[in-house]
Short mmCIF file of C-alpha atoms and ligand atoms in Angstrom, two decimals:
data_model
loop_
_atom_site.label_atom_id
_atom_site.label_comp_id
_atom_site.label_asym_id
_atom_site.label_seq_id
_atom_site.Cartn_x
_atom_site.Cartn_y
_atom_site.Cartn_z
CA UNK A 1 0.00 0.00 0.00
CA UNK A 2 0.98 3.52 -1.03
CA UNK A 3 2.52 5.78 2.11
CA UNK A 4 1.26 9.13 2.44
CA UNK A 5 3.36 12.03 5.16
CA UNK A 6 0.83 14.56 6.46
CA UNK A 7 3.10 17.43 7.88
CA UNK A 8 0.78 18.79 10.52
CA UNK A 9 -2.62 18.33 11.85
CA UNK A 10 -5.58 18.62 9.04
CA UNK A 11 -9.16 17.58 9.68
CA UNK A 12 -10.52 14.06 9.64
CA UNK A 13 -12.52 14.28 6.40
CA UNK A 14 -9.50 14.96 4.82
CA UNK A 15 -7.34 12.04 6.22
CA UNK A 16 -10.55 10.00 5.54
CA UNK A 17 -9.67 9.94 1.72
CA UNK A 18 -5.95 9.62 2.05
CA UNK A 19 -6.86 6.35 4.14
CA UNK A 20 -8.62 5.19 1.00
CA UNK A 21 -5.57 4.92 -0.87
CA UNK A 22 -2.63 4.61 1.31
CA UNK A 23 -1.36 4.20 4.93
CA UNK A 24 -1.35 7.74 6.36
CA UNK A 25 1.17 8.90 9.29
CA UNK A 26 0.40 12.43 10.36
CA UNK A 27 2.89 14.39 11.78
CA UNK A 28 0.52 16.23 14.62
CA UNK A 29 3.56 17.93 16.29
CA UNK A 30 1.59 21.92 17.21
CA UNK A 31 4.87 24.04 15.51
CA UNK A 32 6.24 23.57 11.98
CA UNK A 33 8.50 20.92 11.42
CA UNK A 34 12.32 21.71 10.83
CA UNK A 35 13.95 21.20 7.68
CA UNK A 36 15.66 17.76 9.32
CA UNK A 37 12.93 16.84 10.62
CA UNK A 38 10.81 17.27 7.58
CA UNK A 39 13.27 15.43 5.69
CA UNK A 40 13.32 12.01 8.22
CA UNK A 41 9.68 12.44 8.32
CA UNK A 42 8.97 12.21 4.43
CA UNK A 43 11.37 9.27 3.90
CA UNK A 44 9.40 6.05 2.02
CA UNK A 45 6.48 8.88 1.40
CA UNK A 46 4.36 8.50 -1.81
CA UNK A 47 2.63 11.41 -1.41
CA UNK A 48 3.00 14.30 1.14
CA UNK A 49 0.38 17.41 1.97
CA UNK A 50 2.47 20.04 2.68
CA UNK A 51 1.49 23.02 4.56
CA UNK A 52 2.97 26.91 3.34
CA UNK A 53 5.24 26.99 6.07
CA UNK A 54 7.54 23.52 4.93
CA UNK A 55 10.32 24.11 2.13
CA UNK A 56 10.02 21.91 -0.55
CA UNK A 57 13.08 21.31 -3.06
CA UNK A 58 15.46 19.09 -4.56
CA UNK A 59 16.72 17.94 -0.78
CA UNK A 60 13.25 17.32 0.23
CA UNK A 61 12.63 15.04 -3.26
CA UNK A 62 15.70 13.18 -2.49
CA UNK A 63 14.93 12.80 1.01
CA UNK A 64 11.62 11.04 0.61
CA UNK A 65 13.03 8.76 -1.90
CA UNK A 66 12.65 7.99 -5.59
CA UNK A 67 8.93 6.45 -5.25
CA UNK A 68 7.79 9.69 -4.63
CA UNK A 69 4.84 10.97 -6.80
CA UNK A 70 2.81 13.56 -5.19
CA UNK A 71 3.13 16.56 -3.02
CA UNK A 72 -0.19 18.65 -2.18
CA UNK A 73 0.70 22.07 -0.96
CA UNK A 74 -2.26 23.19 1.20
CA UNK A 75 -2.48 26.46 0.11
CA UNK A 76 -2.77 28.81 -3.20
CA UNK A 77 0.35 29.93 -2.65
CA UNK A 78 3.28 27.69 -3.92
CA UNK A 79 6.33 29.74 -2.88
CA UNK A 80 7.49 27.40 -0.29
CA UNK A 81 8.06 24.95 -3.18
CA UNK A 82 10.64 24.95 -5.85
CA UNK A 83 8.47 23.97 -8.44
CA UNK A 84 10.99 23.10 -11.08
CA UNK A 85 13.29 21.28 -9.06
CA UNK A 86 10.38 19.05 -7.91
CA UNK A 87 8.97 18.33 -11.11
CA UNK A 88 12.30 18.19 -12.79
CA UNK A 89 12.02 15.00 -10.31
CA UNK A 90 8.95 13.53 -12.31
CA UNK A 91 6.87 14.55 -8.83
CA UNK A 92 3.13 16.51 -9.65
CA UNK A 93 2.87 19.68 -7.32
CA UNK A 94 -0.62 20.44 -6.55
CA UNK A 95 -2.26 23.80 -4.75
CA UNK A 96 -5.75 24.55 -3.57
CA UNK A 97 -6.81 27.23 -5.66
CA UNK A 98 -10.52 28.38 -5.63
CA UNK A 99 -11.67 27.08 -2.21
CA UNK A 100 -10.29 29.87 -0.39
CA UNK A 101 -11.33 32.96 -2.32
CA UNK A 102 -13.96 33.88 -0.75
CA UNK A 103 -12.66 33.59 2.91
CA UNK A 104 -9.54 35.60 1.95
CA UNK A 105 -11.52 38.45 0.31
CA UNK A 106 -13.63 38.84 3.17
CA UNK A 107 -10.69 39.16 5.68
CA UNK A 108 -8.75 41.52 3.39
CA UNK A 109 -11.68 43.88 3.72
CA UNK A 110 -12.80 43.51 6.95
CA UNK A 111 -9.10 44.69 7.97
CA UNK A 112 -9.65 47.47 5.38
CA UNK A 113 -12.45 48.35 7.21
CA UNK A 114 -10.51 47.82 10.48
CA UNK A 115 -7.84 50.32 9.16
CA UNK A 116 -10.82 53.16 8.00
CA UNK A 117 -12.84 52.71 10.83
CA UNK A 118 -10.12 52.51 12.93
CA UNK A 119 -11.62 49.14 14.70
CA UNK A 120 -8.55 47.78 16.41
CA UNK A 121 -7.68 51.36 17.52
CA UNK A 122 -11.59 51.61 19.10
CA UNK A 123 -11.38 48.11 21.04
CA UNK A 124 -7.92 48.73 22.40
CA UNK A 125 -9.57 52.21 24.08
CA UNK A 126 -12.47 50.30 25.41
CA UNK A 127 -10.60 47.56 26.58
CA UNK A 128 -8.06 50.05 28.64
CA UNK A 129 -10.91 51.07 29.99
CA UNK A 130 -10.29 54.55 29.08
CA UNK A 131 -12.78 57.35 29.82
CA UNK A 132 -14.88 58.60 26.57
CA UNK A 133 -18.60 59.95 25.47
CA UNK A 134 -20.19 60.72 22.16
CA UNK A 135 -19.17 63.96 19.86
CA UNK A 136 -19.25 64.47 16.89
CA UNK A 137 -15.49 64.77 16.35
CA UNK A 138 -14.75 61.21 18.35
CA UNK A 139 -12.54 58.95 16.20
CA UNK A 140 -13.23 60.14 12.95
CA UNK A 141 -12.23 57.40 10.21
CA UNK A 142 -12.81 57.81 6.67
CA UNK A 143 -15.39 56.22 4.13
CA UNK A 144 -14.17 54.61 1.18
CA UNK A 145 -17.53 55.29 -0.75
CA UNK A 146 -15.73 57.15 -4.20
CA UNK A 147 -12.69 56.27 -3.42
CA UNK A 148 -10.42 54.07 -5.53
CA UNK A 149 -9.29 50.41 -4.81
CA UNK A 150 -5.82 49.65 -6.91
CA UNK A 151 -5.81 45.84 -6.70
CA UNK A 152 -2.08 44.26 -7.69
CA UNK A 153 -2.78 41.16 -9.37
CA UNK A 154 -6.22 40.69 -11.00
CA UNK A 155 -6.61 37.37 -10.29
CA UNK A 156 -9.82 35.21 -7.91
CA UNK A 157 -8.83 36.74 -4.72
CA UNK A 158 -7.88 40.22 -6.53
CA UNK A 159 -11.77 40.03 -8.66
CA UNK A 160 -13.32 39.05 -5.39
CA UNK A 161 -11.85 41.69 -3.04
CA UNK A 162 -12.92 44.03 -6.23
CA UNK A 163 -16.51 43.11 -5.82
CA UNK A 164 -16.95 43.56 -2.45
CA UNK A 165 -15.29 47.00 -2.74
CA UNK A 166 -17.93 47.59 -5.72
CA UNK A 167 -20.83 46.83 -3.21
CA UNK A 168 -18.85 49.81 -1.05
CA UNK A 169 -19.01 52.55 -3.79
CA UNK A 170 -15.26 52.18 -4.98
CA UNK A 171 -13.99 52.46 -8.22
CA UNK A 172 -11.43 49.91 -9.48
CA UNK A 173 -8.40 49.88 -11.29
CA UNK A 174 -5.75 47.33 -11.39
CA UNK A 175 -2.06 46.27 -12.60
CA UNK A 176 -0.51 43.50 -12.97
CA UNK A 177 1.60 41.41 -15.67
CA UNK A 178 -1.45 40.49 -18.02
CA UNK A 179 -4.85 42.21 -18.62
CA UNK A 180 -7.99 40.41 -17.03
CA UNK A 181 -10.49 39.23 -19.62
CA UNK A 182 -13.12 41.81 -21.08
CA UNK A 183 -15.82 40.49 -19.23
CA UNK A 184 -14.42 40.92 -16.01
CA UNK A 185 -13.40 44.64 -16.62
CA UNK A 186 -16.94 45.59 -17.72
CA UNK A 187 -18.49 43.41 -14.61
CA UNK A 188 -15.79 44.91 -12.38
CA UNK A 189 -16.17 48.31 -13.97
CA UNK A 190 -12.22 48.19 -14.07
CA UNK A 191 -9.81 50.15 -15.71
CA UNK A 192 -6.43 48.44 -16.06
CA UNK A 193 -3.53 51.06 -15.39
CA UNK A 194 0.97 50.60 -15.41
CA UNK A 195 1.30 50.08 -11.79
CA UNK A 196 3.23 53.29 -11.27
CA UNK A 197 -0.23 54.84 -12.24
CA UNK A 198 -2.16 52.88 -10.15
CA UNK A 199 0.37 53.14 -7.09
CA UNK A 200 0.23 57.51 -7.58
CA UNK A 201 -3.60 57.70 -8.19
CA UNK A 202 -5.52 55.32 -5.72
CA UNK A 203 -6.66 55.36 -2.25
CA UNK A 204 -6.34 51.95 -0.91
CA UNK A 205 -3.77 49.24 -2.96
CA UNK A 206 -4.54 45.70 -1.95
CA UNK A 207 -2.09 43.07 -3.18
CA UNK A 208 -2.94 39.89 -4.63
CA UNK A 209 0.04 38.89 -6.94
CA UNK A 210 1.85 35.67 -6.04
CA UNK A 211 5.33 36.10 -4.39
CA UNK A 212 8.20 35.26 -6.91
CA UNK A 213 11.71 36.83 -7.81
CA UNK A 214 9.87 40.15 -9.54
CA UNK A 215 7.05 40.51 -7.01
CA UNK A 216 9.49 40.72 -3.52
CA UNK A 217 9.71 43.74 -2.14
CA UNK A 218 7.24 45.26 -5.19
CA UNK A 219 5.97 47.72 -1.89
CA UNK A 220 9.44 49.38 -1.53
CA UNK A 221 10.54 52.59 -0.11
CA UNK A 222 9.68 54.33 -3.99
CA UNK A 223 6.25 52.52 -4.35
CA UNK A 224 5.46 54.02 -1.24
CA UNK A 225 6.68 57.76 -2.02
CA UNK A 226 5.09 56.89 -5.12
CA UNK A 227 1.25 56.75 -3.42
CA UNK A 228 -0.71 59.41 -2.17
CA UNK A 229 -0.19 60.45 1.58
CA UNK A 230 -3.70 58.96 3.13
CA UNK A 231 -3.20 55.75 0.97
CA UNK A 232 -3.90 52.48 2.30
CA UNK A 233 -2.09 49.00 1.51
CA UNK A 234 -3.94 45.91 2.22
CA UNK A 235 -1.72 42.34 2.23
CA UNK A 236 -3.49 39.52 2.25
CA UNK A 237 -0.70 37.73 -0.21
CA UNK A 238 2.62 37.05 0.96
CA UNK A 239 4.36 39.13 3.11
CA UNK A 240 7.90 39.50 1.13
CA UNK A 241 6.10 41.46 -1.59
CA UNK A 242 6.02 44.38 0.96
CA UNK A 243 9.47 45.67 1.96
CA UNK A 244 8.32 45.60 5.91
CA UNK A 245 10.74 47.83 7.48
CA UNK A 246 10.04 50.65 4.41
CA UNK A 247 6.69 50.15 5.16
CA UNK A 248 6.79 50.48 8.69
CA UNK A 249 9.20 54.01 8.30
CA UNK A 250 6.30 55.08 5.84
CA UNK A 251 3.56 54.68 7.97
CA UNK A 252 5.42 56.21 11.58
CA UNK A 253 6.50 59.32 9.45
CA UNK A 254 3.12 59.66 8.08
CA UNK A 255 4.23 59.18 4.34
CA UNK A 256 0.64 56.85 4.15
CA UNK A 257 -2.22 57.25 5.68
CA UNK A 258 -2.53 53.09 7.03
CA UNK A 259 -2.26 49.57 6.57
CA UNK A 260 -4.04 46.24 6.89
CA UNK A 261 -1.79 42.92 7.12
CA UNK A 262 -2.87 39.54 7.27
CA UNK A 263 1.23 38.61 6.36
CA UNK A 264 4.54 39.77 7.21
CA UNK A 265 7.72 39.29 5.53
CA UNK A 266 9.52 36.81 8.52
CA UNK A 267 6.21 35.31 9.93
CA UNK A 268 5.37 34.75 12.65
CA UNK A 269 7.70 37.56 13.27
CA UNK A 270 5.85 40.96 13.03
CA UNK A 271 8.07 44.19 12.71
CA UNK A 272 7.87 45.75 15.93
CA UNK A 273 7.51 49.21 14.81
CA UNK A 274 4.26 48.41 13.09
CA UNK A 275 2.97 46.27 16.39
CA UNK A 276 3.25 50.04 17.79
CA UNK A 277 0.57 51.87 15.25
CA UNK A 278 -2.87 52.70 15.58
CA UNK A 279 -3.49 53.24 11.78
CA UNK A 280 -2.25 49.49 11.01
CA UNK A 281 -5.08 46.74 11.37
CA UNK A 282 -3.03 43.22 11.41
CA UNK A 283 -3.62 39.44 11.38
CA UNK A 284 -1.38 36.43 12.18
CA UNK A 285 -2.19 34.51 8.60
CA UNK A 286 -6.16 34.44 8.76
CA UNK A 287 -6.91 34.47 5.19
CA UNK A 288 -8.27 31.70 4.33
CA UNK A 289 -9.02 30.72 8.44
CA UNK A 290 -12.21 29.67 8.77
CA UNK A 291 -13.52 26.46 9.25
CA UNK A 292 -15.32 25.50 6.22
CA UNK A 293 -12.25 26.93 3.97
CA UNK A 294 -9.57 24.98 5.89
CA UNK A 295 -11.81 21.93 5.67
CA UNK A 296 -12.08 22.52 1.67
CA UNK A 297 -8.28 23.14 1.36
CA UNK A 298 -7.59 20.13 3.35
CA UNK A 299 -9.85 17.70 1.42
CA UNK A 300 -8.90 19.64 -1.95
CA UNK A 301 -5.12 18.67 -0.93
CA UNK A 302 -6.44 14.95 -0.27
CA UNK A 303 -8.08 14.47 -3.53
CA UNK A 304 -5.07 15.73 -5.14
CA UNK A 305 -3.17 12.95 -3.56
CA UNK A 306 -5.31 10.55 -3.98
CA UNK A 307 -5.52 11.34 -7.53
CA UNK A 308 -2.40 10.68 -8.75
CA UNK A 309 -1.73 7.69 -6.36
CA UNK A 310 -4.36 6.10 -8.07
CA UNK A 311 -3.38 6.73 -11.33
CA UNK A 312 -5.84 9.71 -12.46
CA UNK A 313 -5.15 13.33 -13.48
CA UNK A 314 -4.84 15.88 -10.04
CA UNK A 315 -7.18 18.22 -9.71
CA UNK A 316 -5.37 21.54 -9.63
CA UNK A 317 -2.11 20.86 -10.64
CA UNK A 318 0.82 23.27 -10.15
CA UNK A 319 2.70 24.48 -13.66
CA UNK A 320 5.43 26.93 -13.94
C1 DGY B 1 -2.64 30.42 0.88
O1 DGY B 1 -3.47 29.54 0.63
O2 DGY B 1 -1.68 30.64 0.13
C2 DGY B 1 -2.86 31.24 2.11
O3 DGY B 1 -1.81 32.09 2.39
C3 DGY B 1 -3.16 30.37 3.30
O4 DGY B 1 -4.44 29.98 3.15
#
């Protein structure tokens, strides 16, 4: 029977279909697994679901052994993975696109709204315990009804954050290496712009390009001269695409007006400057954290296993 590695805990329903195809050995340790011991623990593996946080490359392939077929990131994002060096190894890399577009949408603008609102900021106050009464002037925010949402990377999660902000009023343009079909621009009612345009001319810029070699540090110290002074930047991507120590100087000399992170450049390591900021709304990784969506990634990441153990096409298969 085939042998499948599970790097850390996922739920049941998902192990049930691994168990349909193979013996499965779960690694249910509650921190990510080191690179050694990710390496002893893969060994004899046909198939391994991977979580985001677990470097996979040619030592990895090696380690596990030459019967390896399969490895099922559980996650969109495949940066953690070498992808050539893996399939250069005749081993399918699979993600779990789709399932988690929804979830991640919703928490990129409900920390937008934290950010305008100024949410966090309100809590905190109450929570101190700290004296306050109605007037008219009491923590003003700002309303993003007119204003413009620059989305980096028109892809599910970039068209899904778009529609919510269309339900808010906004007005959408967007950048990114390849236009979106015509349909979605009319549905969207969005006007593709270079993304030095789009980073001078909107109010909020929410990133949802994958992180590779061009996209780190795409939020550097000129991108963020280059935007307005009340701008907003939403990450709900990858935290490396935003230069975090730039961003953090931006924000405490008041070169932007906010920000709303969901990822950080050396998770779970936050920059401690931004940890000190009222106008940044922030999130430990809680994109795609709910329980349905973790459920769907998890199975998605099964089927994808059990897929090619058993001989068939995966599902959503990983190409470079
Ligand atoms: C992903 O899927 O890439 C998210 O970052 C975690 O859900």
């Amino acid at each position: 029977m085939s042998k499948v590695v599970v790097t850390r805990t996922v739920p049941e329903s998902a192990v049930a279909v691994l168990r349909e195809v193979a013996e499965v050995q779960v690694c249910d340790q509650d921190r990510p697994l080191t690179a050694d011991e990710l390496r002893a623990a893969v060994g004899g593996a046909d198939g391994v679901v991977a979580m985001l946080h677990d470097r996979i490359d040619a030592e990895f392939v090696e380690a596990a052994g030459p019967q390896l077929e399969v490895v099922a990131n559980v996650a969109v994002g495949f940066d953690n993975i070498d992808v050539p060096a893996v399939t250069g190894r005749g081993v399918t890399v699979t993600n779990t696109p789709g399932v988690l577009t929804d979830a991640t949408a919703d928490l990129a603008f409900g920390l937008l709204l934290s950010v305008t609102r100024r949410l966090g900021e309100a809590e905190r106050l109450l929570r101190s315990r700290t004296p306050w009464n109605f007037h008219l002037g009491f923590m003003l925010g700002t309303g993003l009804q007119g204003k413009t949402l620059g989305i980096v990377g028109l892809g599910g999660i970039g068209q899904a954050v778009a529609r919510r902000a269309r339900a808010f009023g906004m007005h959408i343009t967007y950048t990114g290496r390849r236009r979106a079909a015509q349909e979605v621009e009319a549905e969207l009612e969005a006007r593709y712009l270079p993304q030095d345009e789009l980073l001078r001319t909107a109010d909020v810029i929410s990133l949802h390009c994958p992180l590779t070699e061009s996209t780190r540090h795409l939020i550097d110290d000129a991108a963020l001269d280059a935007m307005k002074s009340t701008a907003i930047v939403v990450n709900t991507s990858r935290g490396p695409i935003v230069d975090e120590k730039a961003l953090a100087a931006a924000l405490e000399g008041g070169r932007i007006g906010g920000a709303a992170l969901d990822v950080f450049e050396n998770e779970p390591d936050v920059d401690p400057g931004l940890l000190e900021l009222d106008n940044v709304a922030i999130a430990p990784h809680l994109g795609s954290a709910t329980t349905e969506t973790r459920t769907a990634m998890a199975e998605l990441a099964a089927r994808n296993v059990a897929a090619v153990l058993t001989g068939q096409q995966p599902l959503t298969p990983v190409t470079t």
